[in-house]
């Protein structure tokens, strides 16, 4: 039975080719939301190949699994998959892939637990620096102003999400720049970008030797910022959000010659000021549909023997 091997090879091919195609393309910066979708489809396709290969390998290795997977299928369909010819590699493949799935779930659980712990810590620190007034309930205000000499603003997700901004940022941000920063952070919250970062971080941490997962994590961090920039720029203009980014980051050395952890900020400002036009709606639709095919192809490959037997 070669279908599980073919699915693993398809997954490996997708993991190698798709990130390179996305890296060479010029449209992800112009359409970060479409690029986010494309990356999710690529990773979903890789995981789909592994899951289907695990299922078929387990069906070939153990009669009990085969009975559940192919319970409603006619005998001709079962015979088409040649499950009895699995050999000794089928149990090992099924167990290895199953352990990989359990490890992925464990890494995602750990990532979410750590994120919640960090969020609780930041909320506790926030209450210390900005204590509640008498009669005020926690989370009642969506905007919290902190006394601070460093210009900064961030969104604190949770059941009662809040935008936190320092007094130094209020002094620096002029006109509608504060509204643009608020729209940027609200764009993160409305699109639930935190979940994308959790999932990509869990895969990259759990499988550090797999390049596609590391690239997925890095691109998620970059693209969610570009997508939130676009949300703000559509409401307040590209120049407004670009100037707000400069005001918030110019004292951190990000615009100097030495690289910093916020080295992506100058690239975001340049992108906003260059004002490259968006893709046409038809091309966005074609790209979205093409990306959606990536996780569908493993399903089609899996069903080919059965469809042939029925046809």
PDB file of C-alpha atoms in Angstrom:
ATOM      1  CA  UNK A   1       0.000   0.000   0.000  1.00  0.00           C
ATOM      2  CA  UNK A   2       1.734   3.122  -1.256  1.00  0.00           C
ATOM      3  CA  UNK A   3      -0.924   5.738  -0.526  1.00  0.00           C
ATOM      4  CA  UNK A   4       0.345   6.682   2.992  1.00  0.00           C
ATOM      5  CA  UNK A   5       3.849   7.098   1.561  1.00  0.00           C
ATOM      6  CA  UNK A   6       2.483   9.202  -1.303  1.00  0.00           C
ATOM      7  CA  UNK A   7       0.671  11.437   1.178  1.00  0.00           C
ATOM      8  CA  UNK A   8       3.826  11.937   3.232  1.00  0.00           C
ATOM      9  CA  UNK A   9       5.754  12.812   0.088  1.00  0.00           C
ATOM     10  CA  UNK A  10       3.003  15.242  -0.911  1.00  0.00           C
ATOM     11  CA  UNK A  11       3.190  16.851   2.517  1.00  0.00           C
ATOM     12  CA  UNK A  12       6.971  17.174   2.289  1.00  0.00           C
ATOM     13  CA  UNK A  13       6.696  18.653  -1.203  1.00  0.00           C
ATOM     14  CA  UNK A  14       4.116  21.173  -0.007  1.00  0.00           C
ATOM     15  CA  UNK A  15       6.285  22.104   2.990  1.00  0.00           C
ATOM     16  CA  UNK A  16       9.271  22.776   0.739  1.00  0.00           C
ATOM     17  CA  UNK A  17       7.740  24.362  -2.364  1.00  0.00           C
ATOM     18  CA  UNK A  18       4.875  26.484  -1.011  1.00  0.00           C
ATOM     19  CA  UNK A  19       6.952  28.667   1.380  1.00  0.00           C
ATOM     20  CA  UNK A  20       9.443  29.369  -1.405  1.00  0.00           C
ATOM     21  CA  UNK A  21       6.674  30.409  -3.773  1.00  0.00           C
ATOM     22  CA  UNK A  22       5.197  32.719  -1.148  1.00  0.00           C
ATOM     23  CA  UNK A  23       8.617  34.194  -0.361  1.00  0.00           C
ATOM     24  CA  UNK A  24       9.264  35.006  -4.019  1.00  0.00           C
ATOM     25  CA  UNK A  25       5.842  36.508  -4.659  1.00  0.00           C
ATOM     26  CA  UNK A  26       5.377  40.272  -4.423  1.00  0.00           C
ATOM     27  CA  UNK A  27       1.674  40.242  -3.536  1.00  0.00           C
ATOM     28  CA  UNK A  28       1.790  39.201   0.175  1.00  0.00           C
ATOM     29  CA  UNK A  29       2.829  42.697   1.270  1.00  0.00           C
ATOM     30  CA  UNK A  30       0.053  44.210  -0.826  1.00  0.00           C
ATOM     31  CA  UNK A  31      -2.545  41.743   0.436  1.00  0.00           C
ATOM     32  CA  UNK A  32      -1.483  40.533   3.900  1.00  0.00           C
ATOM     33  CA  UNK A  33      -4.919  39.102   4.704  1.00  0.00           C
ATOM     34  CA  UNK A  34      -4.784  36.874   1.619  1.00  0.00           C
ATOM     35  CA  UNK A  35      -1.214  35.922   2.527  1.00  0.00           C
ATOM     36  CA  UNK A  36      -2.334  34.965   6.042  1.00  0.00           C
ATOM     37  CA  UNK A  37      -4.971  32.723   4.503  1.00  0.00           C
ATOM     38  CA  UNK A  38      -2.446  31.210   2.091  1.00  0.00           C
ATOM     39  CA  UNK A  39      -0.005  30.358   4.891  1.00  0.00           C
ATOM     40  CA  UNK A  40      -2.756  28.784   6.965  1.00  0.00           C
ATOM     41  CA  UNK A  41      -3.800  26.668   3.987  1.00  0.00           C
ATOM     42  CA  UNK A  42      -0.216  25.540   3.398  1.00  0.00           C
ATOM     43  CA  UNK A  43       0.236  24.419   6.998  1.00  0.00           C
ATOM     44  CA  UNK A  44      -3.236  22.856   7.016  1.00  0.00           C
ATOM     45  CA  UNK A  45      -2.290  20.936   3.867  1.00  0.00           C
ATOM     46  CA  UNK A  46       0.885  19.604   5.470  1.00  0.00           C
ATOM     47  CA  UNK A  47      -0.983  18.568   8.610  1.00  0.00           C
ATOM     48  CA  UNK A  48      -3.759  17.042   6.508  1.00  0.00           C
ATOM     49  CA  UNK A  49      -1.234  14.867   4.663  1.00  0.00           C
ATOM     50  CA  UNK A  50       0.166  13.627   7.966  1.00  0.00           C
ATOM     51  CA  UNK A  51      -3.285  12.965   9.452  1.00  0.00           C
ATOM     52  CA  UNK A  52      -4.521  11.036   6.413  1.00  0.00           C
ATOM     53  CA  UNK A  53      -1.304   9.051   6.187  1.00  0.00           C
ATOM     54  CA  UNK A  54      -1.627   8.166   9.880  1.00  0.00           C
ATOM     55  CA  UNK A  55      -5.246   7.054   9.409  1.00  0.00           C
ATOM     56  CA  UNK A  56      -4.500   4.839   6.416  1.00  0.00           C
ATOM     57  CA  UNK A  57      -1.392   3.388   8.049  1.00  0.00           C
ATOM     58  CA  UNK A  58      -3.375   2.549  11.177  1.00  0.00           C
ATOM     59  CA  UNK A  59      -6.101   0.971   9.037  1.00  0.00           C
ATOM     60  CA  UNK A  60      -3.485  -1.141   7.284  1.00  0.00           C
ATOM     61  CA  UNK A  61      -1.867  -2.170  10.562  1.00  0.00           C
ATOM     62  CA  UNK A  62      -4.883  -3.012  12.733  1.00  0.00           C
ATOM     63  CA  UNK A  63      -8.162  -4.637  11.752  1.00  0.00           C
ATOM     64  CA  UNK A  64     -10.074  -2.797  14.488  1.00  0.00           C
ATOM     65  CA  UNK A  65      -9.102   0.602  13.054  1.00  0.00           C
ATOM     66  CA  UNK A  66      -9.859  -0.589   9.541  1.00  0.00           C
ATOM     67  CA  UNK A  67     -13.341  -1.616  10.610  1.00  0.00           C
ATOM     68  CA  UNK A  68     -14.076   1.876  11.933  1.00  0.00           C
ATOM     69  CA  UNK A  69     -12.525   3.806   9.023  1.00  0.00           C
ATOM     70  CA  UNK A  70     -14.085   1.706   6.248  1.00  0.00           C
ATOM     71  CA  UNK A  71     -17.227   0.552   8.062  1.00  0.00           C
ATOM     72  CA  UNK A  72     -19.755   1.928   5.520  1.00  0.00           C
ATOM     73  CA  UNK A  73     -17.576   1.246   2.457  1.00  0.00           C
ATOM     74  CA  UNK A  74     -18.287  -1.589  -0.025  1.00  0.00           C
ATOM     75  CA  UNK A  75     -15.785  -4.450  -0.224  1.00  0.00           C
ATOM     76  CA  UNK A  76     -14.560  -3.261  -3.627  1.00  0.00           C
ATOM     77  CA  UNK A  77     -13.521   0.060  -2.103  1.00  0.00           C
ATOM     78  CA  UNK A  78     -11.672  -1.622   0.761  1.00  0.00           C
ATOM     79  CA  UNK A  79      -9.887  -3.938  -1.676  1.00  0.00           C
ATOM     80  CA  UNK A  80      -8.867  -0.924  -3.813  1.00  0.00           C
ATOM     81  CA  UNK A  81      -6.771   0.444  -0.941  1.00  0.00           C
ATOM     82  CA  UNK A  82      -4.845  -2.857  -0.576  1.00  0.00           C
ATOM     83  CA  UNK A  83      -4.817  -2.492   3.187  1.00  0.00           C
ATOM     84  CA  UNK A  84      -3.589  -6.018   3.724  1.00  0.00           C
ATOM     85  CA  UNK A  85      -0.276  -5.210   2.060  1.00  0.00           C
ATOM     86  CA  UNK A  86       0.780  -2.685   4.662  1.00  0.00           C
ATOM     87  CA  UNK A  87       3.825  -4.596   5.856  1.00  0.00           C
ATOM     88  CA  UNK A  88       5.752  -3.973   9.040  1.00  0.00           C
ATOM     89  CA  UNK A  89       6.173  -0.264   8.366  1.00  0.00           C
ATOM     90  CA  UNK A  90       2.451   0.521   8.771  1.00  0.00           C
ATOM     91  CA  UNK A  91       2.287   0.239  12.607  1.00  0.00           C
ATOM     92  CA  UNK A  92       5.501   2.228  13.033  1.00  0.00           C
ATOM     93  CA  UNK A  93       4.294   4.976  10.687  1.00  0.00           C
ATOM     94  CA  UNK A  94       0.901   5.179  12.383  1.00  0.00           C
ATOM     95  CA  UNK A  95       2.410   5.347  15.870  1.00  0.00           C
ATOM     96  CA  UNK A  96       5.024   7.935  14.881  1.00  0.00           C
ATOM     97  CA  UNK A  97       2.443  10.209  13.268  1.00  0.00           C
ATOM     98  CA  UNK A  98       0.037   9.757  16.171  1.00  0.00           C
ATOM     99  CA  UNK A  99       2.774  10.767  18.610  1.00  0.00           C
ATOM    100  CA  UNK A 100       3.422  13.803  16.441  1.00  0.00           C
ATOM    101  CA  UNK A 101      -0.250  14.743  16.697  1.00  0.00           C
ATOM    102  CA  UNK A 102      -0.246  14.339  20.475  1.00  0.00           C
ATOM    103  CA  UNK A 103       2.937  16.417  20.709  1.00  0.00           C
ATOM    104  CA  UNK A 104       1.353  19.154  18.583  1.00  0.00           C
ATOM    105  CA  UNK A 105      -1.701  19.264  20.861  1.00  0.00           C
ATOM    106  CA  UNK A 106       0.559  19.388  23.922  1.00  0.00           C
ATOM    107  CA  UNK A 107       2.604  22.270  22.477  1.00  0.00           C
ATOM    108  CA  UNK A 108      -0.546  24.213  21.617  1.00  0.00           C
ATOM    109  CA  UNK A 109      -1.907  23.658  25.119  1.00  0.00           C
ATOM    110  CA  UNK A 110       1.367  24.833  26.620  1.00  0.00           C
ATOM    111  CA  UNK A 111       1.453  27.888  24.353  1.00  0.00           C
ATOM    112  CA  UNK A 112      -2.079  28.901  25.336  1.00  0.00           C
ATOM    113  CA  UNK A 113      -1.332  28.325  29.036  1.00  0.00           C
ATOM    114  CA  UNK A 114       1.800  30.467  28.838  1.00  0.00           C
ATOM    115  CA  UNK A 115      -0.069  33.211  26.977  1.00  0.00           C
ATOM    116  CA  UNK A 116      -2.782  33.241  29.626  1.00  0.00           C
ATOM    117  CA  UNK A 117      -0.165  33.369  32.380  1.00  0.00           C
ATOM    118  CA  UNK A 118       1.550  36.312  30.666  1.00  0.00           C
ATOM    119  CA  UNK A 119      -1.801  38.049  30.241  1.00  0.00           C
ATOM    120  CA  UNK A 120      -2.675  37.570  33.936  1.00  0.00           C
ATOM    121  CA  UNK A 121       0.732  38.941  34.914  1.00  0.00           C
ATOM    122  CA  UNK A 122       0.331  41.987  32.687  1.00  0.00           C
ATOM    123  CA  UNK A 123      -3.153  42.630  34.065  1.00  0.00           C
ATOM    124  CA  UNK A 124      -1.819  42.412  37.609  1.00  0.00           C
ATOM    125  CA  UNK A 125       0.957  44.855  36.743  1.00  0.00           C
ATOM    126  CA  UNK A 126      -1.616  47.087  35.079  1.00  0.00           C
ATOM    127  CA  UNK A 127      -3.750  47.139  38.226  1.00  0.00           C
ATOM    128  CA  UNK A 128      -0.691  48.107  40.266  1.00  0.00           C
ATOM    129  CA  UNK A 129       0.248  50.960  37.947  1.00  0.00           C
ATOM    130  CA  UNK A 130      -3.343  52.069  37.277  1.00  0.00           C
ATOM    131  CA  UNK A 131      -5.427  51.046  40.330  1.00  0.00           C
ATOM    132  CA  UNK A 132      -9.199  51.044  40.148  1.00  0.00           C
ATOM    133  CA  UNK A 133     -11.086  54.007  41.508  1.00  0.00           C
ATOM    134  CA  UNK A 134     -13.782  53.500  44.154  1.00  0.00           C
ATOM    135  CA  UNK A 135     -16.835  51.967  42.503  1.00  0.00           C
ATOM    136  CA  UNK A 136     -14.974  51.139  39.293  1.00  0.00           C
ATOM    137  CA  UNK A 137     -15.219  47.564  38.027  1.00  0.00           C
ATOM    138  CA  UNK A 138     -12.271  45.696  36.423  1.00  0.00           C
ATOM    139  CA  UNK A 139     -12.291  45.838  32.625  1.00  0.00           C
ATOM    140  CA  UNK A 140     -14.913  48.598  32.497  1.00  0.00           C
ATOM    141  CA  UNK A 141     -12.694  50.866  30.390  1.00  0.00           C
ATOM    142  CA  UNK A 142     -11.401  49.764  27.003  1.00  0.00           C
ATOM    143  CA  UNK A 143      -8.683  52.455  27.093  1.00  0.00           C
ATOM    144  CA  UNK A 144      -6.204  52.635  29.978  1.00  0.00           C
ATOM    145  CA  UNK A 145      -3.622  55.402  30.272  1.00  0.00           C
ATOM    146  CA  UNK A 146      -0.412  54.654  32.159  1.00  0.00           C
ATOM    147  CA  UNK A 147       2.098  57.139  33.420  1.00  0.00           C
ATOM    148  CA  UNK A 148       5.354  56.456  31.576  1.00  0.00           C
ATOM    149  CA  UNK A 149       8.280  58.146  29.890  1.00  0.00           C
ATOM    150  CA  UNK A 150       8.468  55.621  27.058  1.00  0.00           C
ATOM    151  CA  UNK A 151       5.940  56.002  24.244  1.00  0.00           C
ATOM    152  CA  UNK A 152       4.125  52.712  23.907  1.00  0.00           C
ATOM    153  CA  UNK A 153       0.727  51.259  23.142  1.00  0.00           C
ATOM    154  CA  UNK A 154      -0.494  47.680  23.151  1.00  0.00           C
ATOM    155  CA  UNK A 155      -3.683  45.663  23.121  1.00  0.00           C
ATOM    156  CA  UNK A 156      -4.344  43.411  26.090  1.00  0.00           C
ATOM    157  CA  UNK A 157      -6.625  40.582  24.859  1.00  0.00           C
ATOM    158  CA  UNK A 158      -8.990  38.575  27.000  1.00  0.00           C
ATOM    159  CA  UNK A 159     -12.638  38.512  28.041  1.00  0.00           C
ATOM    160  CA  UNK A 160     -12.433  42.277  28.615  1.00  0.00           C
ATOM    161  CA  UNK A 161      -9.836  43.479  26.074  1.00  0.00           C
ATOM    162  CA  UNK A 162      -8.211  46.826  26.709  1.00  0.00           C
ATOM    163  CA  UNK A 163      -5.929  49.208  24.857  1.00  0.00           C
ATOM    164  CA  UNK A 164      -3.094  50.386  27.086  1.00  0.00           C
ATOM    165  CA  UNK A 165      -1.241  53.557  26.170  1.00  0.00           C
ATOM    166  CA  UNK A 166       1.387  55.559  28.044  1.00  0.00           C
ATOM    167  CA  UNK A 167       1.325  59.273  28.729  1.00  0.00           C
ATOM    168  CA  UNK A 168       4.518  59.654  26.684  1.00  0.00           C
ATOM    169  CA  UNK A 169       2.677  58.201  23.688  1.00  0.00           C
ATOM    170  CA  UNK A 170      -0.212  60.632  24.236  1.00  0.00           C
ATOM    171  CA  UNK A 171       2.240  63.532  24.197  1.00  0.00           C
ATOM    172  CA  UNK A 172       3.848  62.302  20.977  1.00  0.00           C
ATOM    173  CA  UNK A 173       0.791  61.261  18.984  1.00  0.00           C
ATOM    174  CA  UNK A 174      -0.819  64.209  17.253  1.00  0.00           C
ATOM    175  CA  UNK A 175      -4.214  64.686  15.699  1.00  0.00           C
ATOM    176  CA  UNK A 176      -5.746  61.455  14.474  1.00  0.00           C
ATOM    177  CA  UNK A 177      -2.596  59.407  15.108  1.00  0.00           C
ATOM    178  CA  UNK A 178      -4.008  58.149  18.417  1.00  0.00           C
ATOM    179  CA  UNK A 179      -7.189  57.036  16.644  1.00  0.00           C
ATOM    180  CA  UNK A 180      -5.056  55.257  14.042  1.00  0.00           C
ATOM    181  CA  UNK A 181      -3.136  53.383  16.760  1.00  0.00           C
ATOM    182  CA  UNK A 182      -6.431  52.404  18.388  1.00  0.00           C
ATOM    183  CA  UNK A 183      -7.754  51.154  15.030  1.00  0.00           C
ATOM    184  CA  UNK A 184      -4.535  49.172  14.489  1.00  0.00           C
ATOM    185  CA  UNK A 185      -4.873  47.385  17.816  1.00  0.00           C
ATOM    186  CA  UNK A 186      -8.594  46.824  17.320  1.00  0.00           C
ATOM    187  CA  UNK A 187      -7.737  45.207  13.982  1.00  0.00           C
ATOM    188  CA  UNK A 188      -5.626  42.663  15.869  1.00  0.00           C
ATOM    189  CA  UNK A 189      -8.459  41.961  18.301  1.00  0.00           C
ATOM    190  CA  UNK A 190     -11.243  41.660  15.731  1.00  0.00           C
ATOM    191  CA  UNK A 191      -9.255  39.260  13.533  1.00  0.00           C
ATOM    192  CA  UNK A 192      -8.144  37.200  16.579  1.00  0.00           C
ATOM    193  CA  UNK A 193      -4.523  37.437  15.530  1.00  0.00           C
ATOM    194  CA  UNK A 194      -3.485  36.153  18.943  1.00  0.00           C
ATOM    195  CA  UNK A 195      -4.784  32.681  18.010  1.00  0.00           C
ATOM    196  CA  UNK A 196      -2.728  32.678  14.821  1.00  0.00           C
ATOM    197  CA  UNK A 197       0.358  33.553  16.849  1.00  0.00           C
ATOM    198  CA  UNK A 198      -0.412  30.831  19.410  1.00  0.00           C
ATOM    199  CA  UNK A 199      -0.817  28.119  16.756  1.00  0.00           C
ATOM    200  CA  UNK A 200       2.240  29.125  14.751  1.00  0.00           C
ATOM    201  CA  UNK A 201       4.338  29.423  17.899  1.00  0.00           C
ATOM    202  CA  UNK A 202       3.226  25.993  19.114  1.00  0.00           C
ATOM    203  CA  UNK A 203       4.186  24.318  15.816  1.00  0.00           C
ATOM    204  CA  UNK A 204       7.533  26.107  15.609  1.00  0.00           C
ATOM    205  CA  UNK A 205       8.374  25.272  19.229  1.00  0.00           C
ATOM    206  CA  UNK A 206       7.220  21.679  19.013  1.00  0.00           C
ATOM    207  CA  UNK A 207       9.032  20.943  15.736  1.00  0.00           C
ATOM    208  CA  UNK A 208      12.067  23.263  15.600  1.00  0.00           C
ATOM    209  CA  UNK A 209      13.737  21.146  12.894  1.00  0.00           C
ATOM    210  CA  UNK A 210      10.820  21.667  10.454  1.00  0.00           C
ATOM    211  CA  UNK A 211      11.543  24.836   8.431  1.00  0.00           C
ATOM    212  CA  UNK A 212       7.972  25.349   7.236  1.00  0.00           C
ATOM    213  CA  UNK A 213       6.723  25.777  10.813  1.00  0.00           C
ATOM    214  CA  UNK A 214       9.458  28.286  11.661  1.00  0.00           C
ATOM    215  CA  UNK A 215       8.653  30.239   8.499  1.00  0.00           C
ATOM    216  CA  UNK A 216       4.947  30.057   9.390  1.00  0.00           C
ATOM    217  CA  UNK A 217       5.607  31.600  12.816  1.00  0.00           C
ATOM    218  CA  UNK A 218       7.817  34.381  11.421  1.00  0.00           C
ATOM    219  CA  UNK A 219       5.380  35.242   8.657  1.00  0.00           C
ATOM    220  CA  UNK A 220       2.426  35.287  11.048  1.00  0.00           C
ATOM    221  CA  UNK A 221       4.204  37.848  13.242  1.00  0.00           C
ATOM    222  CA  UNK A 222       4.979  39.999  10.201  1.00  0.00           C
ATOM    223  CA  UNK A 223       1.712  39.667   8.315  1.00  0.00           C
ATOM    224  CA  UNK A 224      -0.613  40.316  11.267  1.00  0.00           C
ATOM    225  CA  UNK A 225       1.106  43.683  11.742  1.00  0.00           C
ATOM    226  CA  UNK A 226       0.712  44.524   8.058  1.00  0.00           C
ATOM    227  CA  UNK A 227      -2.951  43.516   8.153  1.00  0.00           C
ATOM    228  CA  UNK A 228      -3.580  45.687  11.220  1.00  0.00           C
ATOM    229  CA  UNK A 229      -1.744  48.573   9.537  1.00  0.00           C
ATOM    230  CA  UNK A 230      -4.113  48.253   6.590  1.00  0.00           C
ATOM    231  CA  UNK A 231      -7.147  48.330   8.888  1.00  0.00           C
ATOM    232  CA  UNK A 232      -5.937  51.600  10.381  1.00  0.00           C
ATOM    233  CA  UNK A 233      -4.845  53.109   7.057  1.00  0.00           C
ATOM    234  CA  UNK A 234      -8.246  52.520   5.450  1.00  0.00           C
ATOM    235  CA  UNK A 235      -9.880  54.610   8.169  1.00  0.00           C
ATOM    236  CA  UNK A 236      -7.270  57.278   8.815  1.00  0.00           C
ATOM    237  CA  UNK A 237      -4.872  57.179   5.879  1.00  0.00           C
ATOM    238  CA  UNK A 238      -1.475  55.618   5.299  1.00  0.00           C
ATOM    239  CA  UNK A 239       0.448  58.760   6.283  1.00  0.00           C
ATOM    240  CA  UNK A 240      -1.311  58.984   9.648  1.00  0.00           C
ATOM    241  CA  UNK A 241      -0.485  55.450  10.765  1.00  0.00           C
ATOM    242  CA  UNK A 242       3.055  55.725   9.349  1.00  0.00           C
ATOM    243  CA  UNK A 243       3.710  58.892  11.377  1.00  0.00           C
ATOM    244  CA  UNK A 244       2.221  57.214  14.450  1.00  0.00           C
ATOM    245  CA  UNK A 245       4.638  54.278  14.045  1.00  0.00           C
ATOM    246  CA  UNK A 246       7.545  56.713  13.757  1.00  0.00           C
ATOM    247  CA  UNK A 247       6.479  58.640  16.842  1.00  0.00           C
ATOM    248  CA  UNK A 248       6.132  55.479  18.911  1.00  0.00           C
ATOM    249  CA  UNK A 249       9.430  53.896  17.818  1.00  0.00           C
ATOM    250  CA  UNK A 250      11.956  56.574  16.913  1.00  0.00           C
ATOM    251  CA  UNK A 251      13.517  56.584  20.425  1.00  0.00           C
ATOM    252  CA  UNK A 252      14.114  52.817  20.286  1.00  0.00           C
ATOM    253  CA  UNK A 253      16.795  52.969  17.610  1.00  0.00           C
ATOM    254  CA  UNK A 254      14.769  50.999  15.088  1.00  0.00           C
ATOM    255  CA  UNK A 255      15.542  53.481  12.319  1.00  0.00           C
ATOM    256  CA  UNK A 256      19.300  53.331  12.868  1.00  0.00           C
ATOM    257  CA  UNK A 257      21.920  51.199  11.089  1.00  0.00           C
ATOM    258  CA  UNK A 258      22.075  48.523  13.799  1.00  0.00           C
ATOM    259  CA  UNK A 259      19.425  45.772  13.747  1.00  0.00           C
ATOM    260  CA  UNK A 260      16.943  45.676  16.638  1.00  0.00           C
ATOM    261  CA  UNK A 261      14.100  43.347  17.684  1.00  0.00           C
ATOM    262  CA  UNK A 262      11.711  45.874  16.071  1.00  0.00           C
ATOM    263  CA  UNK A 263      13.567  45.891  12.748  1.00  0.00           C
ATOM    264  CA  UNK A 264      10.283  45.291  10.932  1.00  0.00           C
ATOM    265  CA  UNK A 265       8.982  48.748  11.861  1.00  0.00           C
ATOM    266  CA  UNK A 266      10.993  50.641   9.170  1.00  0.00           C
ATOM    267  CA  UNK A 267       9.744  48.144   6.592  1.00  0.00           C
ATOM    268  CA  UNK A 268       6.164  48.768   7.682  1.00  0.00           C
ATOM    269  CA  UNK A 269       6.640  52.538   7.460  1.00  0.00           C
ATOM    270  CA  UNK A 270       8.208  52.247   4.001  1.00  0.00           C
ATOM    271  CA  UNK A 271       5.339  50.030   2.858  1.00  0.00           C
ATOM    272  CA  UNK A 272       2.752  52.523   4.079  1.00  0.00           C
ATOM    273  CA  UNK A 273       4.481  55.495   2.484  1.00  0.00           C
ATOM    274  CA  UNK A 274       5.091  53.737  -0.837  1.00  0.00           C
ATOM    275  CA  UNK A 275       1.318  53.190  -1.118  1.00  0.00           C
ATOM    276  CA  UNK A 276       1.421  50.343  -3.594  1.00  0.00           C
ATOM    277  CA  UNK A 277      -2.051  49.648  -5.007  1.00  0.00           C
ATOM    278  CA  UNK A 278      -4.055  46.640  -3.878  1.00  0.00           C
ATOM    279  CA  UNK A 279      -4.663  43.699  -6.144  1.00  0.00           C
ATOM    280  CA  UNK A 280      -7.880  43.591  -8.088  1.00  0.00           C
ATOM    281  CA  UNK A 281     -10.814  41.789  -6.498  1.00  0.00           C
ATOM    282  CA  UNK A 282     -10.662  39.116  -9.194  1.00  0.00           C
ATOM    283  CA  UNK A 283      -7.008  38.347  -8.487  1.00  0.00           C
ATOM    284  CA  UNK A 284      -7.612  38.266  -4.731  1.00  0.00           C
ATOM    285  CA  UNK A 285     -10.391  35.777  -5.347  1.00  0.00           C
ATOM    286  CA  UNK A 286      -8.166  33.611  -7.543  1.00  0.00           C
ATOM    287  CA  UNK A 287      -5.375  33.603  -4.956  1.00  0.00           C
ATOM    288  CA  UNK A 288      -7.810  32.747  -2.173  1.00  0.00           C
ATOM    289  CA  UNK A 289      -9.279  29.878  -4.184  1.00  0.00           C
ATOM    290  CA  UNK A 290      -5.841  28.567  -5.165  1.00  0.00           C
ATOM    291  CA  UNK A 291      -4.716  28.574  -1.527  1.00  0.00           C
ATOM    292  CA  UNK A 292      -7.892  26.760  -0.485  1.00  0.00           C
ATOM    293  CA  UNK A 293      -6.990  23.923  -2.853  1.00  0.00           C
ATOM    294  CA  UNK A 294      -3.797  23.096  -0.915  1.00  0.00           C
ATOM    295  CA  UNK A 295      -5.539  21.229   1.954  1.00  0.00           C
ATOM    296  CA  UNK A 296      -8.121  19.801  -0.465  1.00  0.00           C
ATOM    297  CA  UNK A 297      -5.569  18.042  -2.687  1.00  0.00           C
ATOM    298  CA  UNK A 298      -4.585  15.449  -0.009  1.00  0.00           C
ATOM    299  CA  UNK A 299      -8.268  14.574   0.384  1.00  0.00           C
ATOM    300  CA  UNK A 300      -8.640  14.080  -3.357  1.00  0.00           C
ATOM    301  CA  UNK A 301      -5.512  11.898  -3.453  1.00  0.00           C
ATOM    302  CA  UNK A 302      -6.886   9.827  -0.589  1.00  0.00           C
ATOM    303  CA  UNK A 303     -10.251   9.288  -2.241  1.00  0.00           C
ATOM    304  CA  UNK A 304      -8.900   8.410  -5.703  1.00  0.00           C
ATOM    305  CA  UNK A 305      -8.678   4.604  -5.152  1.00  0.00           C
ATOM    306  CA  UNK A 306     -12.148   4.447  -3.680  1.00  0.00           C
ATOM    307  CA  UNK A 307     -13.681   6.596  -6.424  1.00  0.00           C
ATOM    308  CA  UNK A 308     -12.046   4.438  -9.067  1.00  0.00           C
ATOM    309  CA  UNK A 309     -13.475   1.327  -7.461  1.00  0.00           C
ATOM    310  CA  UNK A 310     -16.957   2.850  -7.417  1.00  0.00           C
ATOM    311  CA  UNK A 311     -16.648   4.138 -10.971  1.00  0.00           C
TER     312      UNK A 311
END
